[in-house]
Amino acid sequence: MNYYSRIIAFRKNRKGLYEVLLVKERVGGNVVLGFPGGTPEDTDATSLDTARRETFEETGLIFPKKPLMFFEAGKRDKLNHFYVFAEEAKLRIPILPTSDPKIKAVFWCRVVDIDLSKMKRSHRKALRKFLRKFLRKFKSPQV
């Protein structure tokens, strides 16, 4: 079974609205939006190790060892493991340019401003799943 490990990071912006961390990457001939992450390497002991390493390579951000939540999405032959982390606005860490030629941009985006038509299908589903869990857990924050 193939799987991808990804991080969904969220934070509150200065106006108190929630944003998520996105990468804009080239997949085939298309430029799409998604969450940072990728496939395991021999040095990764766990799926979370993969998500943290790939996210660092793509964004320069380091996340704590323990996620707030975990869930899976996708098809059986192409499963995505999603780890959710909070990034506090006061701890803004600059997003570094990546050496990965597929990554065109890394940015924080308000959920309501995401162009879902440009988002990978499995990531769109994961975003919806995350928001359902998130809204329940945090009592309907402004997104």
Short mmCIF file of N, CA and C in Angstrom, two decimals:
data_model
loop_
_atom_site.label_atom_id
_atom_site.label_comp_id
_atom_site.label_asym_id
_atom_site.label_seq_id
_atom_site.Cartn_x
_atom_site.Cartn_y
_atom_site.Cartn_z
N MET A 1 0.84 -1.18 0.00
CA MET A 1 0.00 0.00 0.00
C MET A 1 0.89 1.25 0.00
N ASN A 2 0.56 2.19 -0.86
CA ASN A 2 1.25 3.48 -0.87
C ASN A 2 0.53 4.42 0.08
N TYR A 3 1.31 5.23 0.78
CA TYR A 3 0.68 6.26 1.60
C TYR A 3 1.52 7.51 1.60
N TYR A 4 0.87 8.60 1.88
CA TYR A 4 1.50 9.91 1.99
C TYR A 4 1.22 10.43 3.39
N SER A 5 2.20 11.10 3.96
CA SER A 5 2.04 11.68 5.29
C SER A 5 2.06 13.19 5.14
N ARG A 6 1.06 13.85 5.70
CA ARG A 6 0.92 15.29 5.50
C ARG A 6 0.58 15.98 6.81
N ILE A 7 0.87 17.28 6.84
CA ILE A 7 0.55 18.10 8.00
C ILE A 7 -0.48 19.15 7.60
N ILE A 8 -1.53 19.24 8.39
CA ILE A 8 -2.47 20.36 8.29
C ILE A 8 -2.15 21.26 9.47
N ALA A 9 -1.59 22.42 9.17
CA ALA A 9 -1.25 23.38 10.22
C ALA A 9 -2.25 24.53 10.15
N PHE A 10 -2.71 24.97 11.30
CA PHE A 10 -3.62 26.11 11.32
C PHE A 10 -3.15 27.11 12.36
N ARG A 11 -3.58 28.34 12.18
CA ARG A 11 -3.25 29.41 13.13
C ARG A 11 -4.32 30.49 13.04
N LYS A 12 -4.32 31.38 14.01
CA LYS A 12 -5.17 32.57 13.97
C LYS A 12 -4.33 33.71 13.41
N ASN A 13 -4.90 34.46 12.47
CA ASN A 13 -4.18 35.63 11.96
C ASN A 13 -4.43 36.82 12.89
N ARG A 14 -3.91 37.97 12.53
CA ARG A 14 -4.03 39.15 13.40
C ARG A 14 -5.47 39.60 13.62
N LYS A 15 -6.35 39.23 12.69
CA LYS A 15 -7.77 39.60 12.82
C LYS A 15 -8.56 38.54 13.58
N GLY A 16 -7.88 37.49 14.04
CA GLY A 16 -8.56 36.43 14.78
C GLY A 16 -9.22 35.38 13.92
N LEU A 17 -8.94 35.40 12.61
CA LEU A 17 -9.51 34.42 11.69
C LEU A 17 -8.52 33.27 11.48
N TYR A 18 -9.04 32.08 11.27
CA TYR A 18 -8.18 30.92 11.11
C TYR A 18 -7.66 30.79 9.68
N GLU A 19 -6.39 30.40 9.60
CA GLU A 19 -5.72 30.15 8.32
C GLU A 19 -5.09 28.76 8.37
N VAL A 20 -4.89 28.18 7.20
CA VAL A 20 -4.18 26.91 7.10
C VAL A 20 -2.95 27.11 6.21
N LEU A 21 -1.95 26.27 6.43
CA LEU A 21 -0.72 26.31 5.65
C LEU A 21 -0.91 25.49 4.38
N LEU A 22 -0.62 26.10 3.23
CA LEU A 22 -0.76 25.42 1.94
C LEU A 22 0.52 25.50 1.14
N VAL A 23 0.69 24.52 0.27
CA VAL A 23 1.76 24.58 -0.72
C VAL A 23 1.12 24.59 -2.10
N LYS A 24 1.72 25.35 -2.99
CA LYS A 24 1.31 25.35 -4.39
C LYS A 24 2.40 24.57 -5.10
N GLU A 25 2.02 23.46 -5.77
CA GLU A 25 3.04 22.62 -6.39
C GLU A 25 2.62 22.18 -7.79
N ARG A 26 3.63 21.82 -8.55
CA ARG A 26 3.40 21.32 -9.91
C ARG A 26 3.24 19.81 -9.84
N VAL A 27 2.11 19.33 -10.34
CA VAL A 27 1.83 17.89 -10.42
C VAL A 27 1.47 17.62 -11.87
N GLY A 28 2.34 16.88 -12.55
CA GLY A 28 2.14 16.69 -13.98
C GLY A 28 2.26 18.03 -14.66
N GLY A 29 1.29 18.42 -15.44
CA GLY A 29 1.31 19.72 -16.09
C GLY A 29 0.50 20.78 -15.36
N ASN A 30 -0.05 20.43 -14.20
CA ASN A 30 -0.93 21.35 -13.48
C ASN A 30 -0.28 21.90 -12.21
N VAL A 31 -0.69 23.09 -11.82
CA VAL A 31 -0.30 23.65 -10.53
C VAL A 31 -1.50 23.50 -9.61
N VAL A 32 -1.29 22.84 -8.47
CA VAL A 32 -2.38 22.55 -7.54
C VAL A 32 -2.02 23.00 -6.13
N LEU A 33 -3.05 23.14 -5.30
CA LEU A 33 -2.86 23.47 -3.89
C LEU A 33 -3.00 22.20 -3.06
N GLY A 34 -2.25 22.15 -1.97
CA GLY A 34 -2.36 21.01 -1.07
C GLY A 34 -1.66 21.29 0.24
N PHE A 35 -1.62 20.27 1.07
CA PHE A 35 -0.94 20.37 2.35
C PHE A 35 0.47 19.81 2.21
N PRO A 36 1.45 20.36 2.93
CA PRO A 36 2.81 19.85 2.82
C PRO A 36 2.91 18.42 3.31
N GLY A 37 3.81 17.67 2.68
CA GLY A 37 4.03 16.28 3.08
C GLY A 37 4.53 15.47 1.91
N GLY A 38 4.65 14.17 2.10
CA GLY A 38 5.14 13.33 1.03
C GLY A 38 5.23 11.87 1.44
N THR A 39 6.12 11.15 0.79
CA THR A 39 6.25 9.71 0.98
C THR A 39 7.41 9.38 1.92
N PRO A 40 7.34 8.19 2.54
CA PRO A 40 8.38 7.82 3.49
C PRO A 40 9.73 7.53 2.84
N GLU A 41 10.77 7.76 3.62
CA GLU A 41 12.13 7.38 3.26
C GLU A 41 12.61 6.38 4.30
N ASP A 42 13.72 5.70 4.01
CA ASP A 42 14.23 4.68 4.92
C ASP A 42 14.53 5.23 6.32
N THR A 43 14.86 6.52 6.41
CA THR A 43 15.22 7.11 7.70
C THR A 43 14.00 7.44 8.56
N ASP A 44 12.80 7.39 8.00
CA ASP A 44 11.58 7.71 8.74
C ASP A 44 11.10 6.48 9.51
N ALA A 45 11.04 6.60 10.84
CA ALA A 45 10.58 5.48 11.66
C ALA A 45 9.06 5.36 11.64
N THR A 46 8.38 6.50 11.50
CA THR A 46 6.91 6.50 11.54
C THR A 46 6.35 7.41 10.45
N SER A 47 5.06 7.30 10.26
CA SER A 47 4.37 8.18 9.31
C SER A 47 4.48 9.64 9.76
N LEU A 48 4.42 9.89 11.06
CA LEU A 48 4.57 11.25 11.59
C LEU A 48 5.96 11.79 11.29
N ASP A 49 6.99 10.94 11.39
CA ASP A 49 8.35 11.37 11.04
C ASP A 49 8.40 11.82 9.58
N THR A 50 7.73 11.07 8.72
CA THR A 50 7.68 11.43 7.30
C THR A 50 7.01 12.79 7.11
N ALA A 51 5.87 12.99 7.76
CA ALA A 51 5.14 14.26 7.62
C ALA A 51 5.99 15.43 8.11
N ARG A 52 6.65 15.27 9.24
CA ARG A 52 7.46 16.35 9.81
C ARG A 52 8.67 16.65 8.91
N ARG A 53 9.36 15.60 8.42
CA ARG A 53 10.53 15.79 7.55
C ARG A 53 10.13 16.47 6.25
N GLU A 54 9.10 15.95 5.60
CA GLU A 54 8.66 16.51 4.32
C GLU A 54 8.20 17.96 4.47
N THR A 55 7.47 18.24 5.55
CA THR A 55 7.00 19.61 5.78
C THR A 55 8.18 20.55 6.01
N PHE A 56 9.18 20.09 6.73
CA PHE A 56 10.37 20.92 6.93
C PHE A 56 11.07 21.17 5.59
N GLU A 57 11.21 20.12 4.77
CA GLU A 57 11.87 20.27 3.47
C GLU A 57 11.12 21.25 2.57
N GLU A 58 9.79 21.24 2.64
CA GLU A 58 8.98 22.08 1.76
C GLU A 58 8.75 23.49 2.29
N THR A 59 8.77 23.65 3.62
CA THR A 59 8.39 24.95 4.19
C THR A 59 9.42 25.56 5.13
N GLY A 60 10.32 24.75 5.67
CA GLY A 60 11.27 25.23 6.67
C GLY A 60 10.68 25.28 8.07
N LEU A 61 9.44 24.84 8.23
CA LEU A 61 8.78 24.86 9.54
C LEU A 61 8.98 23.54 10.26
N ILE A 62 9.22 23.64 11.56
CA ILE A 62 9.35 22.45 12.41
C ILE A 62 8.16 22.43 13.35
N PHE A 63 7.48 21.30 13.41
CA PHE A 63 6.31 21.18 14.27
C PHE A 63 6.63 20.28 15.46
N PRO A 64 5.92 20.48 16.58
CA PRO A 64 6.16 19.67 17.78
C PRO A 64 5.96 18.19 17.50
N LYS A 65 6.41 17.39 18.42
CA LYS A 65 6.33 15.94 18.22
C LYS A 65 4.90 15.40 18.29
N LYS A 66 4.03 16.06 19.04
CA LYS A 66 2.68 15.52 19.23
C LYS A 66 1.63 16.36 18.52
N PRO A 67 0.92 15.77 17.55
CA PRO A 67 -0.15 16.50 16.86
C PRO A 67 -1.40 16.62 17.73
N LEU A 68 -2.25 17.59 17.39
CA LEU A 68 -3.52 17.75 18.09
C LEU A 68 -4.51 16.65 17.70
N MET A 69 -4.45 16.24 16.43
CA MET A 69 -5.32 15.16 15.97
C MET A 69 -4.70 14.49 14.75
N PHE A 70 -5.21 13.30 14.45
CA PHE A 70 -4.76 12.51 13.31
C PHE A 70 -5.99 11.93 12.63
N PHE A 71 -5.95 11.85 11.30
CA PHE A 71 -6.98 11.11 10.57
C PHE A 71 -6.44 10.68 9.22
N GLU A 72 -7.14 9.75 8.60
CA GLU A 72 -6.76 9.25 7.28
C GLU A 72 -7.83 9.64 6.27
N ALA A 73 -7.40 9.80 5.03
CA ALA A 73 -8.33 10.09 3.94
C ALA A 73 -7.72 9.57 2.65
N GLY A 74 -8.55 9.29 1.69
CA GLY A 74 -8.07 8.83 0.40
C GLY A 74 -8.54 7.42 0.10
N LYS A 75 -7.95 6.86 -0.94
CA LYS A 75 -8.30 5.51 -1.37
C LYS A 75 -7.38 4.51 -0.70
N ARG A 76 -7.78 3.25 -0.73
CA ARG A 76 -6.97 2.20 -0.10
C ARG A 76 -5.57 2.11 -0.69
N ASP A 77 -5.46 2.28 -2.00
CA ASP A 77 -4.15 2.15 -2.64
C ASP A 77 -3.34 3.45 -2.58
N LYS A 78 -3.95 4.54 -2.14
CA LYS A 78 -3.27 5.84 -2.05
C LYS A 78 -3.80 6.59 -0.83
N LEU A 79 -3.42 6.10 0.33
CA LEU A 79 -3.94 6.64 1.58
C LEU A 79 -3.11 7.83 2.04
N ASN A 80 -3.76 8.85 2.56
CA ASN A 80 -3.09 10.01 3.15
C ASN A 80 -3.26 9.97 4.65
N HIS A 81 -2.15 10.13 5.38
CA HIS A 81 -2.18 10.29 6.83
C HIS A 81 -2.06 11.78 7.09
N PHE A 82 -3.03 12.36 7.78
CA PHE A 82 -3.00 13.79 8.08
C PHE A 82 -2.81 14.01 9.57
N TYR A 83 -1.80 14.80 9.91
CA TYR A 83 -1.51 15.18 11.29
C TYR A 83 -1.81 16.67 11.42
N VAL A 84 -2.56 17.04 12.45
CA VAL A 84 -3.00 18.43 12.62
C VAL A 84 -2.21 19.09 13.74
N PHE A 85 -1.68 20.28 13.44
CA PHE A 85 -0.92 21.06 14.41
C PHE A 85 -1.44 22.48 14.43
N ALA A 86 -1.31 23.14 15.59
CA ALA A 86 -1.65 24.56 15.71
C ALA A 86 -0.36 25.36 15.68
N GLU A 87 -0.36 26.44 14.93
CA GLU A 87 0.76 27.38 14.87
C GLU A 87 0.23 28.70 15.38
N GLU A 88 0.68 29.15 16.52
CA GLU A 88 0.20 30.40 17.10
C GLU A 88 0.72 31.58 16.30
N ALA A 89 -0.13 32.57 16.05
CA ALA A 89 0.24 33.74 15.25
C ALA A 89 1.42 34.49 15.85
N LYS A 90 1.51 34.54 17.19
CA LYS A 90 2.61 35.28 17.80
C LYS A 90 3.94 34.57 17.62
N LEU A 91 3.90 33.32 17.22
CA LEU A 91 5.13 32.56 16.98
C LEU A 91 5.42 32.43 15.49
N ARG A 92 5.05 33.45 14.73
CA ARG A 92 5.23 33.38 13.27
C ARG A 92 6.68 33.06 12.93
N ILE A 93 6.85 32.00 12.20
CA ILE A 93 8.17 31.59 11.73
C ILE A 93 8.19 31.87 10.24
N PRO A 94 9.22 32.53 9.73
CA PRO A 94 9.23 32.79 8.29
C PRO A 94 9.26 31.48 7.51
N ILE A 95 8.53 31.46 6.43
CA ILE A 95 8.53 30.28 5.56
C ILE A 95 9.69 30.42 4.60
N LEU A 96 10.56 29.44 4.63
CA LEU A 96 11.79 29.50 3.84
C LEU A 96 11.54 29.08 2.40
N PRO A 97 12.32 29.64 1.47
CA PRO A 97 12.23 29.14 0.09
C PRO A 97 12.66 27.67 0.07
N THR A 98 11.99 26.88 -0.71
CA THR A 98 12.29 25.46 -0.77
C THR A 98 13.23 25.14 -1.93
N SER A 99 13.98 24.07 -1.77
CA SER A 99 14.85 23.63 -2.87
C SER A 99 14.11 22.65 -3.78
N ASP A 100 12.90 22.28 -3.41
CA ASP A 100 12.11 21.35 -4.21
C ASP A 100 11.54 22.08 -5.42
N PRO A 101 11.95 21.70 -6.63
CA PRO A 101 11.50 22.42 -7.83
C PRO A 101 9.99 22.29 -8.10
N LYS A 102 9.34 21.28 -7.51
CA LYS A 102 7.89 21.12 -7.71
C LYS A 102 7.10 22.15 -6.91
N ILE A 103 7.66 22.64 -5.81
CA ILE A 103 6.96 23.58 -4.93
C ILE A 103 7.12 24.98 -5.50
N LYS A 104 5.99 25.60 -5.83
CA LYS A 104 6.00 26.95 -6.41
C LYS A 104 5.79 28.04 -5.36
N ALA A 105 5.07 27.71 -4.28
CA ALA A 105 4.82 28.70 -3.22
C ALA A 105 4.37 27.97 -1.97
N VAL A 106 4.63 28.60 -0.83
CA VAL A 106 4.17 28.13 0.48
C VAL A 106 3.55 29.34 1.16
N PHE A 107 2.32 29.20 1.68
CA PHE A 107 1.67 30.37 2.25
C PHE A 107 0.56 29.97 3.21
N TRP A 108 0.21 30.91 4.09
CA TRP A 108 -0.94 30.77 4.98
C TRP A 108 -2.14 31.37 4.26
N CYS A 109 -3.29 30.69 4.34
CA CYS A 109 -4.48 31.14 3.63
C CYS A 109 -5.72 30.95 4.50
N ARG A 110 -6.57 32.00 4.54
CA ARG A 110 -7.84 31.83 5.24
C ARG A 110 -8.64 30.74 4.55
N VAL A 111 -9.29 29.92 5.32
CA VAL A 111 -10.04 28.80 4.77
C VAL A 111 -11.05 29.27 3.74
N VAL A 112 -11.73 30.38 4.01
CA VAL A 112 -12.76 30.88 3.08
C VAL A 112 -12.16 31.38 1.77
N ASP A 113 -10.86 31.63 1.74
CA ASP A 113 -10.21 32.15 0.53
C ASP A 113 -9.56 31.06 -0.32
N ILE A 114 -9.60 29.82 0.12
CA ILE A 114 -8.97 28.74 -0.64
C ILE A 114 -9.77 28.47 -1.90
N ASP A 115 -9.08 28.44 -3.03
CA ASP A 115 -9.72 28.09 -4.30
C ASP A 115 -9.79 26.56 -4.36
N LEU A 116 -10.92 26.01 -3.93
CA LEU A 116 -11.06 24.55 -3.85
C LEU A 116 -10.92 23.87 -5.20
N SER A 117 -11.21 24.58 -6.28
CA SER A 117 -11.08 23.99 -7.61
C SER A 117 -9.62 23.73 -7.96
N LYS A 118 -8.70 24.40 -7.28
CA LYS A 118 -7.27 24.20 -7.53
C LYS A 118 -6.65 23.20 -6.56
N MET A 119 -7.45 22.73 -5.61
CA MET A 119 -6.93 21.86 -4.57
C MET A 119 -7.02 20.40 -5.00
N LYS A 120 -6.01 19.61 -4.62
CA LYS A 120 -6.05 18.18 -4.88
C LYS A 120 -7.32 17.61 -4.25
N ARG A 121 -7.94 16.67 -4.95
CA ARG A 121 -9.22 16.13 -4.49
C ARG A 121 -9.13 15.53 -3.09
N SER A 122 -8.11 14.71 -2.85
CA SER A 122 -7.98 14.08 -1.53
C SER A 122 -7.72 15.13 -0.45
N HIS A 123 -7.07 16.23 -0.81
CA HIS A 123 -6.81 17.30 0.16
C HIS A 123 -8.09 18.10 0.44
N ARG A 124 -8.92 18.26 -0.59
CA ARG A 124 -10.22 18.92 -0.40
C ARG A 124 -11.06 18.13 0.60
N LYS A 125 -11.09 16.80 0.40
CA LYS A 125 -11.84 15.94 1.31
C LYS A 125 -11.27 16.03 2.72
N ALA A 126 -9.95 16.03 2.81
CA ALA A 126 -9.30 16.12 4.12
C ALA A 126 -9.60 17.45 4.79
N LEU A 127 -9.62 18.52 4.02
CA LEU A 127 -9.93 19.84 4.57
C LEU A 127 -11.34 19.84 5.16
N ARG A 128 -12.28 19.27 4.43
CA ARG A 128 -13.66 19.21 4.93
C ARG A 128 -13.74 18.36 6.20
N LYS A 129 -13.05 17.23 6.19
CA LYS A 129 -13.05 16.35 7.36
C LYS A 129 -12.41 17.07 8.55
N PHE A 130 -11.28 17.73 8.31
CA PHE A 130 -10.60 18.48 9.36
C PHE A 130 -11.53 19.56 9.93
N LEU A 131 -12.19 20.32 9.05
CA LEU A 131 -13.05 21.41 9.52
C LEU A 131 -14.22 20.89 10.36
N ARG A 132 -14.79 19.74 9.96
CA ARG A 132 -15.87 19.17 10.77
C ARG A 132 -15.37 18.84 12.17
N LYS A 133 -14.21 18.18 12.25
CA LYS A 133 -13.64 17.82 13.55
C LYS A 133 -13.24 19.08 14.32
N PHE A 134 -12.61 20.00 13.62
CA PHE A 134 -12.10 21.24 14.22
C PHE A 134 -13.24 22.08 14.78
N LEU A 135 -14.28 22.26 14.00
CA LEU A 135 -15.41 23.08 14.44
C LEU A 135 -16.09 22.48 15.66
N ARG A 136 -16.16 21.15 15.69
CA ARG A 136 -16.73 20.48 16.86
C ARG A 136 -15.85 20.68 18.09
N LYS A 137 -14.55 20.49 17.90
CA LYS A 137 -13.61 20.54 19.02
C LYS A 137 -13.45 21.96 19.57
N PHE A 138 -13.43 22.95 18.68
CA PHE A 138 -13.16 24.32 19.11
C PHE A 138 -14.40 25.21 19.10
N LYS A 139 -15.58 24.59 19.11
CA LYS A 139 -16.85 25.32 19.23
C LYS A 139 -17.03 26.40 18.16
N SER A 140 -16.96 25.99 16.92
CA SER A 140 -17.25 26.86 15.77
C SER A 140 -16.46 28.17 15.72
N PRO A 141 -15.13 28.10 15.57
CA PRO A 141 -14.36 29.34 15.44
C PRO A 141 -14.63 29.98 14.09
N GLN A 142 -14.28 31.25 13.98
CA GLN A 142 -14.39 31.92 12.68
C GLN A 142 -13.34 31.34 11.76
N VAL A 143 -13.75 30.98 10.58
CA VAL A 143 -12.80 30.50 9.59
C VAL A 143 -12.76 31.49 8.46
#
